[in-house]
Structure formats: structure tokens, C-alpha cells
mmCIF file of C-alpha atoms in Angstrom:
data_model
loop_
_atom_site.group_PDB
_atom_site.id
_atom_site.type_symbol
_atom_site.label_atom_id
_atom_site.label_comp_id
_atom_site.label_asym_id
_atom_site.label_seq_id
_atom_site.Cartn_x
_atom_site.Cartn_y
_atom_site.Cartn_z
ATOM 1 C CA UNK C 264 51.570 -38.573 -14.922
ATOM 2 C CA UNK C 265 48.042 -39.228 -15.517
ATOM 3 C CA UNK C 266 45.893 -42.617 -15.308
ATOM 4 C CA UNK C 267 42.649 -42.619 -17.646
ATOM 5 C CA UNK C 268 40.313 -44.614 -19.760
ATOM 6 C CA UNK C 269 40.481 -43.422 -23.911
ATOM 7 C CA UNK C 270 37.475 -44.416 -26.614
ATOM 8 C CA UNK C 271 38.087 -43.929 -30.142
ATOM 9 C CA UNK C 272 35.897 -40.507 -31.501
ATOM 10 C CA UNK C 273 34.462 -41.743 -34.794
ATOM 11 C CA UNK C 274 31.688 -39.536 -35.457
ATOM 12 C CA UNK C 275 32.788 -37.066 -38.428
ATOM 13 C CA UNK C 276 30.322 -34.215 -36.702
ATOM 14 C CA UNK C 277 31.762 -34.947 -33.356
ATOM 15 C CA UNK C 278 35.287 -35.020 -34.778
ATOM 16 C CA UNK C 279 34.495 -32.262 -36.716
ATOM 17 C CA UNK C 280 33.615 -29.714 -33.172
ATOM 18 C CA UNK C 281 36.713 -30.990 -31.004
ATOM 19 C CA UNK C 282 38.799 -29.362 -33.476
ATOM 20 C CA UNK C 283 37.024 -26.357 -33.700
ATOM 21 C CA UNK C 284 36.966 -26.418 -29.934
ATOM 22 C CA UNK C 285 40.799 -27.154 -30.239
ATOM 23 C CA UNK C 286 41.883 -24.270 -32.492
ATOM 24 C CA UNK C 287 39.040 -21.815 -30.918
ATOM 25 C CA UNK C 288 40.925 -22.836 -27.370
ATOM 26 C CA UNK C 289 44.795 -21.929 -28.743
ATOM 27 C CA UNK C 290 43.883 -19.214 -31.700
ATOM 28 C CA UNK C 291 40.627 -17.310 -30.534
ATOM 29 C CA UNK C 292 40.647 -15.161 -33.223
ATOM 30 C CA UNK C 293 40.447 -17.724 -36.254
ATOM 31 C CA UNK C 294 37.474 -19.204 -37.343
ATOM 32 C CA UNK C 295 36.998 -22.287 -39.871
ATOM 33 C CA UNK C 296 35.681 -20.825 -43.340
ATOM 34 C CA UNK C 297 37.209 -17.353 -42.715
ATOM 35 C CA UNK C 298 40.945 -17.993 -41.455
ATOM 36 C CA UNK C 299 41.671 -21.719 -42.402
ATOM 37 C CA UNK C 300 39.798 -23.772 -44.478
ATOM 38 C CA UNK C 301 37.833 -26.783 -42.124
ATOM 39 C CA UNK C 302 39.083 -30.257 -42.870
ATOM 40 C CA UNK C 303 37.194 -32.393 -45.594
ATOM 41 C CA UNK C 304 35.140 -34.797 -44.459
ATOM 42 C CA UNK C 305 37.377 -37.220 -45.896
ATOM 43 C CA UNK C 306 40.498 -36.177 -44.158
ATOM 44 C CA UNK C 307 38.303 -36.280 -41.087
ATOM 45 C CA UNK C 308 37.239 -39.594 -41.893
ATOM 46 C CA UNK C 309 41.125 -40.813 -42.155
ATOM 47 C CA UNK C 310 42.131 -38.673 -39.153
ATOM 48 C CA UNK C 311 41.827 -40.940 -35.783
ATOM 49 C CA UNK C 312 41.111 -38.932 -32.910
ATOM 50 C CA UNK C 313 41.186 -40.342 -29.350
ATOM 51 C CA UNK C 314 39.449 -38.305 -26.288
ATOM 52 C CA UNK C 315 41.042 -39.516 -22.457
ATOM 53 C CA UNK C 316 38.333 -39.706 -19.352
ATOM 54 C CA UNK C 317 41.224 -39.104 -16.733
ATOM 55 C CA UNK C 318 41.053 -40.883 -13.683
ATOM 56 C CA UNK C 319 43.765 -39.537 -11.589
ATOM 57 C CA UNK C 320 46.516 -36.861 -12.016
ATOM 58 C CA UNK C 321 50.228 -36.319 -10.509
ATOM 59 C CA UNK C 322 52.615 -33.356 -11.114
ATOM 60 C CA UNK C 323 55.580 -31.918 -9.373
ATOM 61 C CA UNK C 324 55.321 -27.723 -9.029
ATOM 62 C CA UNK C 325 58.098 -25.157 -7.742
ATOM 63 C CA UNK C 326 57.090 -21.630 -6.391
ATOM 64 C CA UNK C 327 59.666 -18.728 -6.873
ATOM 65 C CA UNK C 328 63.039 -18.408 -8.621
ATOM 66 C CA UNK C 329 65.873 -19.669 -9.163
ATOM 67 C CA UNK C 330 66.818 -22.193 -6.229
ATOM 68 C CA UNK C 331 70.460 -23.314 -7.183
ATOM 69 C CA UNK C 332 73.637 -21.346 -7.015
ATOM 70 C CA UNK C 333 73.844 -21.549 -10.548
ATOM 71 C CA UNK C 334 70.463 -21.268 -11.816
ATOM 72 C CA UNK C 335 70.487 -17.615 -12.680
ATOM 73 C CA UNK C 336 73.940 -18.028 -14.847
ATOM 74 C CA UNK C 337 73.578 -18.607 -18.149
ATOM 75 C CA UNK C 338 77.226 -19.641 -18.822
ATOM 76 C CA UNK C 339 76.563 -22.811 -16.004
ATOM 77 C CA UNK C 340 77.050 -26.531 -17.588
ATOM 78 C CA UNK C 341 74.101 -28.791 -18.035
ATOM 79 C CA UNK C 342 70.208 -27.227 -16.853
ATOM 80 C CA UNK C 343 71.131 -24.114 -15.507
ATOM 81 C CA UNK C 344 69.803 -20.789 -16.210
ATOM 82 C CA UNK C 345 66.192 -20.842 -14.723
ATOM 83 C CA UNK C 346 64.807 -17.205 -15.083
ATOM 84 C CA UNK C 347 61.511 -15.837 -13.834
ATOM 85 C CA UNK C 348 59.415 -12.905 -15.103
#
């Protein structure tokens, strides 16, 4: 769960370098021009793109395997088979 402000980003040259940023972050070997063609300056101008000051941040975490007696079976009804690496 997470608790934040968000602003609107309207600037087509700011838009322009989260995206870059974005795709550089979760494909590090593409580039715009060379692997993908950037977006147009009108699709940028279209696209609305939001960025989130967070404030405060919960999660729930588990360490180790499997902790049910089913978790390891993949046959089990409903969640079960939980496998770590």
C-alpha cells in the first residue's frame, strides 16, 4: 500500500526522458533511434503521464520456502505450489 501526492508531467521534453529512463531501466540494451523508434511529439503530447511523490509505504514479506503442508505440491486445490530457487 502506498500513500503519496501525484502532479500531472506535461512537459513534452520531460515526458520525453521518463520514458527513456523507463525503457533504459527494464531493457538496458535498447536505445530510442536504434532499437525502437521514440514517440512523436504528438503522441507524447496525447499521452498523460502522472509521476507519485510517495509519502509512506507498507508491504508484507516472507523469508524461506514453502511454509504449508501443501505448498510444495503442485496437484493441491486453490494457491498451493509455492517453489523457491
Amino acid at each position: 500500500m502506498v500513500f503519496g501526492r501525484c502532479h500531472r508531467i506535461s512537459d513534452l521534453t520531460r515526458k520525453r526522458r521518463v520514458l527513456e529512463a523507463t525503457t533504459e531501466r527494464y531493457f538496458p540494451d535498447r536505445h530510442a533511434g536504434t532499437d525502437y523508434l521514440p514517440a512523436a511529439d504528438e503522441d507524447l503530447a496525447r499521452m498523460e503521464l502522472v509521476a507519485i511523490e510517495i509519502d509512506e509505504a507498507q508491504a508484507k514479506t516472507r523469508s524461506g520456502g514453502p511454509m504449508g503442508p501443501t505448498d510444495d505440491d503442485p496437484d493441491a486445490p486453490g494457491s498451493a505450489f509455492v517453489r523457491t530457487l
